Short mmCIF file of the C-alpha atoms (twelve columns), coordinates in Angstrom:
data_MODEL
# 
_entry.id   MODEL 
# 
loop_
_atom_site.group_PDB 
_atom_site.id 
_atom_site.type_symbol 
_atom_site.label_atom_id 
_atom_site.label_alt_id 
_atom_site.label_comp_id 
_atom_site.label_asym_id 
_atom_site.label_seq_id 
_atom_site.Cartn_x 
_atom_site.Cartn_y 
_atom_site.Cartn_z 
_atom_site.pdbx_PDB_model_num 
ATOM 1   C CA . MET A 1   0.000   0.000  0.000  1 
ATOM 2   C CA . ARG A 2   1.318   3.423  -0.828 1 
ATOM 3   C CA . ARG A 3   2.543   5.743  1.896  1 
ATOM 4   C CA . TRP A 4   -0.035  8.472  1.160  1 
ATOM 5   C CA . VAL A 5   -2.902  5.952  1.310  1 
ATOM 6   C CA . LYS A 6   -1.686  4.750  4.730  1 
ATOM 7   C CA . ALA A 7   -1.420  8.341  5.936  1 
ATOM 8   C CA . LEU A 8   -4.914  9.120  4.668  1 
ATOM 9   C CA . LEU A 9   -6.303  6.016  6.402  1 
ATOM 10  C CA . ALA A 10  -4.563  7.000  9.650  1 
ATOM 11  C CA . VAL A 11  -6.089  10.476 9.503  1 
ATOM 12  C CA . ALA A 12  -9.532  8.983  8.799  1 
ATOM 13  C CA . VAL A 13  -9.219  6.606  11.767 1 
ATOM 14  C CA . VAL A 14  -8.155  9.443  14.108 1 
ATOM 15  C CA . LEU A 15  -10.978 11.713 12.919 1 
ATOM 16  C CA . GLY A 16  -13.481 8.875  13.191 1 
ATOM 17  C CA . GLY A 17  -12.279 8.178  16.724 1 
ATOM 18  C CA . LEU A 18  -12.667 11.837 17.671 1 
ATOM 19  C CA . VAL A 19  -16.206 11.923 16.270 1 
ATOM 20  C CA . LEU A 20  -17.090 8.731  18.170 1 
ATOM 21  C CA . LEU A 21  -15.591 10.088 21.410 1 
ATOM 22  C CA . THR A 22  -17.535 13.326 20.974 1 
ATOM 23  C CA . LEU A 23  -20.792 11.453 20.443 1 
ATOM 24  C CA . LEU A 24  -20.201 9.223  23.480 1 
ATOM 25  C CA . THR A 25  -19.425 12.128 25.835 1 
ATOM 26  C CA . SER A 26  -21.826 14.753 24.487 1 
ATOM 27  C CA . THR A 27  -25.498 15.384 23.862 1 
ATOM 28  C CA . LEU A 28  -27.099 17.291 20.998 1 
ATOM 29  C CA . TYR A 29  -29.828 19.891 21.562 1 
ATOM 30  C CA . ARG A 30  -31.681 22.548 19.597 1 
ATOM 31  C CA . ILE A 31  -32.590 26.114 20.564 1 
ATOM 32  C CA . PRO A 32  -36.414 26.354 20.613 1 
ATOM 33  C CA . SER A 33  -36.930 29.824 22.151 1 
ATOM 34  C CA . SER A 34  -35.528 33.339 21.936 1 
ATOM 35  C CA . ALA A 35  -34.219 33.333 25.535 1 
ATOM 36  C CA . MET A 36  -30.583 33.086 24.369 1 
ATOM 37  C CA . GLU A 37  -30.755 35.404 21.323 1 
ATOM 38  C CA . PRO A 38  -28.378 36.529 19.870 1 
ATOM 39  C CA . THR A 39  -25.898 34.048 21.436 1 
ATOM 40  C CA . PHE A 40  -27.944 31.186 19.985 1 
ATOM 41  C CA . HIS A 41  -30.753 31.496 17.459 1 
ATOM 42  C CA . CYS A 42  -34.199 29.997 17.463 1 
ATOM 43  C CA . ALA A 43  -36.335 29.860 14.306 1 
ATOM 44  C CA . ARG A 44  -39.261 31.989 13.263 1 
ATOM 45  C CA . PRO A 45  -42.236 32.097 13.736 1 
ATOM 46  C CA . THR A 46  -41.420 31.919 17.474 1 
ATOM 47  C CA . GLU A 47  -41.542 35.424 18.966 1 
ATOM 48  C CA . GLY A 48  -38.159 37.141 19.141 1 
ATOM 49  C CA . CYS A 49  -36.308 34.689 16.885 1 
ATOM 50  C CA . GLU A 50  -33.822 36.199 14.442 1 
ATOM 51  C CA . SER A 51  -33.378 33.249 12.126 1 
ATOM 52  C CA . ASP A 52  -35.280 30.884 9.879  1 
ATOM 53  C CA . THR A 53  -33.140 27.985 11.134 1 
ATOM 54  C CA . MET A 54  -32.687 27.114 14.804 1 
ATOM 55  C CA . ASP A 55  -29.198 26.510 16.123 1 
ATOM 56  C CA . ARG A 56  -28.262 22.986 17.074 1 
ATOM 57  C CA . ILE A 57  -25.650 22.673 19.792 1 
ATOM 58  C CA . ILE A 58  -23.317 20.133 21.382 1 
ATOM 59  C CA . VAL A 59  -23.190 19.886 25.183 1 
ATOM 60  C CA . SER A 60  -20.469 18.054 27.123 1 
ATOM 61  C CA . ARG A 61  -21.850 15.509 29.592 1 
ATOM 62  C CA . VAL A 62  -18.473 14.939 31.256 1 
ATOM 63  C CA . TRP A 63  -16.948 18.406 31.670 1 
ATOM 64  C CA . TYR A 64  -18.565 19.078 35.068 1 
ATOM 65  C CA . ARG A 65  -17.096 15.851 36.388 1 
ATOM 66  C CA . LEU A 66  -13.675 17.413 35.759 1 
ATOM 67  C CA . ARG A 67  -14.344 20.938 37.056 1 
ATOM 68  C CA . ASP A 68  -17.029 22.972 38.798 1 
ATOM 69  C CA . PRO A 69  -19.491 25.072 36.810 1 
ATOM 70  C CA . GLN A 70  -18.355 28.696 36.476 1 
ATOM 71  C CA . PRO A 71  -20.204 31.988 36.030 1 
ATOM 72  C CA . GLY A 72  -20.318 32.774 32.318 1 
ATOM 73  C CA . ASP A 73  -20.728 29.126 31.253 1 
ATOM 74  C CA . VAL A 74  -23.681 28.553 28.939 1 
ATOM 75  C CA . VAL A 75  -25.194 25.274 30.086 1 
ATOM 76  C CA . ALA A 76  -27.874 22.729 29.356 1 
ATOM 77  C CA . PHE A 77  -29.854 21.626 32.405 1 
ATOM 78  C CA . ARG A 78  -32.914 19.624 33.322 1 
ATOM 79  C CA . ALA A 79  -35.520 22.242 34.219 1 
ATOM 80  C CA . PRO A 80  -36.898 21.960 37.762 1 
ATOM 81  C CA . GLU A 81  -40.672 21.374 37.963 1 
ATOM 82  C CA . ARG A 82  -41.243 24.955 39.168 1 
ATOM 83  C CA . ALA A 83  -39.496 26.222 36.014 1 
ATOM 84  C CA . VAL A 84  -41.646 24.058 33.764 1 
ATOM 85  C CA . ILE A 85  -44.816 25.429 35.378 1 
ATOM 86  C CA . ALA A 86  -43.635 29.081 35.441 1 
ATOM 87  C CA . CYS A 87  -42.625 28.952 31.775 1 
ATOM 88  C CA . GLY A 88  -45.907 27.466 30.579 1 
ATOM 89  C CA . GLY A 89  -44.727 23.897 30.111 1 
ATOM 90  C CA . VAL A 90  -46.569 20.677 30.840 1 
ATOM 91  C CA . PRO A 91  -46.304 19.625 34.515 1 
ATOM 92  C CA . GLY A 92  -44.362 16.392 34.802 1 
ATOM 93  C CA . ALA A 93  -42.406 17.060 31.607 1 
ATOM 94  C CA . LYS A 94  -38.616 16.961 31.855 1 
ATOM 95  C CA . PRO A 95  -37.458 19.600 29.359 1 
ATOM 96  C CA . VAL A 96  -33.867 20.715 28.938 1 
ATOM 97  C CA . PHE A 97  -33.245 24.472 29.071 1 
ATOM 98  C CA . ILE A 98  -30.189 26.399 27.878 1 
ATOM 99  C CA . LYS A 99  -29.128 29.401 30.014 1 
ATOM 100 C CA . ARG A 100 -25.993 31.157 31.256 1 
ATOM 101 C CA . ILE A 101 -24.608 30.656 34.777 1 
ATOM 102 C CA . ILE A 102 -24.584 34.076 36.410 1 
ATOM 103 C CA . ALA A 103 -23.775 33.233 40.026 1 
ATOM 104 C CA . ARG A 104 -22.831 30.217 42.128 1 
ATOM 105 C CA . PRO A 105 -23.611 28.839 45.599 1 
ATOM 106 C CA . SER A 106 -23.396 31.391 48.454 1 
ATOM 107 C CA . ASP A 107 -23.189 34.372 46.058 1 
ATOM 108 C CA . ARG A 108 -25.490 37.301 46.749 1 
ATOM 109 C CA . TRP A 109 -27.282 38.652 43.700 1 
ATOM 110 C CA . ARG A 110 -29.812 41.300 42.783 1 
ATOM 111 C CA . GLU A 111 -31.181 43.000 39.697 1 
ATOM 112 C CA . GLN A 112 -31.484 46.773 39.558 1 
ATOM 113 C CA . ASN A 113 -33.067 48.475 36.549 1 
ATOM 114 C CA . GLY A 114 -32.181 45.465 34.408 1 
ATOM 115 C CA . PHE A 115 -28.545 45.143 35.533 1 
ATOM 116 C CA . ILE A 116 -27.314 42.179 37.565 1 
ATOM 117 C CA . TYR A 117 -25.120 42.639 40.630 1 
ATOM 118 C CA . VAL A 118 -23.256 39.728 42.223 1 
ATOM 119 C CA . ASN A 119 -21.698 40.217 45.649 1 
ATOM 120 C CA . GLY A 120 -22.224 43.964 45.286 1 
ATOM 121 C CA . GLU A 121 -20.477 44.296 41.888 1 
ATOM 122 C CA . ARG A 122 -22.357 45.091 38.694 1 
ATOM 123 C CA . LEU A 123 -21.635 42.397 36.111 1 
ATOM 124 C CA . ASP A 124 -20.077 43.287 32.787 1 
ATOM 125 C CA . GLU A 125 -22.369 41.399 30.423 1 
ATOM 126 C CA . PRO A 126 -21.393 42.124 26.812 1 
ATOM 127 C CA . TYR A 127 -23.605 39.216 25.702 1 
ATOM 128 C CA . VAL A 128 -26.756 41.124 26.793 1 
ATOM 129 C CA . GLU A 129 -27.610 43.704 24.157 1 
ATOM 130 C CA . PRO A 130 -29.133 46.944 25.513 1 
ATOM 131 C CA . ALA A 131 -32.427 46.409 23.640 1 
ATOM 132 C CA . ARG A 132 -32.740 42.921 25.175 1 
ATOM 133 C CA . ARG A 133 -32.298 44.076 28.768 1 
ATOM 134 C CA . ASP A 134 -35.440 44.344 30.896 1 
ATOM 135 C CA . GLN A 135 -36.010 47.046 33.511 1 
ATOM 136 C CA . GLU A 136 -36.669 44.733 36.458 1 
ATOM 137 C CA . THR A 137 -35.555 45.371 40.008 1 
ATOM 138 C CA . ILE A 138 -35.249 42.344 42.302 1 
ATOM 139 C CA . PRO A 139 -33.997 42.710 45.894 1 
ATOM 140 C CA . GLU A 140 -30.785 40.965 46.964 1 
ATOM 141 C CA . ARG A 141 -30.948 37.222 47.555 1 
ATOM 142 C CA . THR A 142 -28.365 34.614 48.525 1 
ATOM 143 C CA . ILE A 143 -27.990 31.506 46.388 1 
ATOM 144 C CA . PRO A 144 -28.401 28.302 48.439 1 
ATOM 145 C CA . GLU A 145 -25.527 25.835 48.713 1 
ATOM 146 C CA . GLY A 146 -25.349 23.472 45.744 1 
ATOM 147 C CA . GLU A 147 -27.449 25.751 43.485 1 
ATOM 148 C CA . TYR A 148 -26.809 28.179 40.615 1 
ATOM 149 C CA . LEU A 149 -28.470 31.299 39.206 1 
ATOM 150 C CA . LEU A 150 -29.195 30.800 35.481 1 
ATOM 151 C CA . LEU A 151 -30.396 33.578 33.170 1 
ATOM 152 C CA . GLY A 152 -31.042 33.917 29.457 1 
ATOM 153 C CA . ASP A 153 -29.010 36.398 27.409 1 
ATOM 154 C CA . ASN A 154 -32.226 37.901 26.031 1 
ATOM 155 C CA . ARG A 155 -33.424 39.122 29.438 1 
ATOM 156 C CA . SER A 156 -36.627 40.697 28.156 1 
ATOM 157 C CA . MET A 157 -37.773 37.343 26.667 1 
ATOM 158 C CA . SER A 158 -36.256 34.818 29.083 1 
ATOM 159 C CA . CYS A 159 -38.176 32.701 31.575 1 
ATOM 160 C CA . ASP A 160 -35.297 32.057 33.968 1 
ATOM 161 C CA . SER A 161 -34.100 31.913 37.593 1 
ATOM 162 C CA . ARG A 162 -35.519 35.363 38.254 1 
ATOM 163 C CA . ARG A 163 -39.020 33.844 37.918 1 
ATOM 164 C CA . TRP A 164 -38.618 30.352 39.293 1 
ATOM 165 C CA . GLY A 165 -35.472 30.250 41.442 1 
ATOM 166 C CA . THR A 166 -32.073 28.650 41.374 1 
ATOM 167 C CA . VAL A 167 -31.078 25.309 39.842 1 
ATOM 168 C CA . PRO A 168 -29.502 22.418 41.777 1 
ATOM 169 C CA . ARG A 169 -26.016 21.322 40.655 1 
ATOM 170 C CA . ASP A 170 -27.350 17.837 39.951 1 
ATOM 171 C CA . ASN A 171 -29.646 19.272 37.248 1 
ATOM 172 C CA . LEU A 172 -26.728 20.688 35.236 1 
ATOM 173 C CA . ILE A 173 -25.963 18.470 32.238 1 
ATOM 174 C CA . GLY A 174 -22.928 20.385 31.021 1 
ATOM 175 C CA . PRO A 175 -21.612 23.375 29.110 1 
ATOM 176 C CA . VAL A 176 -22.355 24.121 25.474 1 
ATOM 177 C CA . TYR A 177 -19.128 23.812 23.496 1 
ATOM 178 C CA . ALA A 178 -20.209 24.000 19.868 1 
ATOM 179 C CA . VAL A 179 -22.900 25.000 17.411 1 
ATOM 180 C CA . TYR A 180 -22.965 22.346 14.671 1 
ATOM 181 C CA . TRP A 181 -25.940 23.530 12.620 1 
ATOM 182 C CA . PRO A 182 -26.669 25.483 10.469 1 
ATOM 183 C CA . PRO A 183 -23.363 25.455 8.575  1 
ATOM 184 C CA . GLY A 184 -23.061 29.246 8.426  1 
ATOM 185 C CA . ARG A 185 -23.097 29.467 12.237 1 
ATOM 186 C CA . ILE A 186 -20.751 26.598 13.133 1 
ATOM 187 C CA . ASP A 187 -18.798 27.741 16.189 1 
ATOM 188 C CA . PHE A 188 -16.658 26.234 18.941 1 
ATOM 189 C CA . ARG A 189 -16.635 27.833 22.385 1 
# 
């Protein structure tokens, strides 16, 4: 067999192995609502969507076994029952939501005129566009041990922890690390 054929086969085996490893350690999801616009796109005719094609993402199921979740991570999580009810879902359903971790256990947080403060410091949130910020004011609260505050990037359209409370660590599936569809929006994080 020629040297270049062997090299090509070796590359194909390595790439195939990487794809298999990714599939075994990850889960694929789609973005059904505008809560994370413009970070991730949902598809029209859903209110607030900017695209005709919804983003499809890859979430690591093993990353949080290697390190703790961090503020700023965009994560997939199993929605608590109170979130399902508050967001108009079917009680008993087990939907997966995509939101951004804003604060972690024991942090103090509040919202003032649409801006989030954690431990007294206003967050720099370049991912929240001014037109997508709400004007809410929520008094300071402390996040319980083992729980996280999760908010959508499109604050004015997001049903999130501000409405239904914090999310237990055990509900976190993992961080989003890639958009794989549509082709024009492929991105690795």
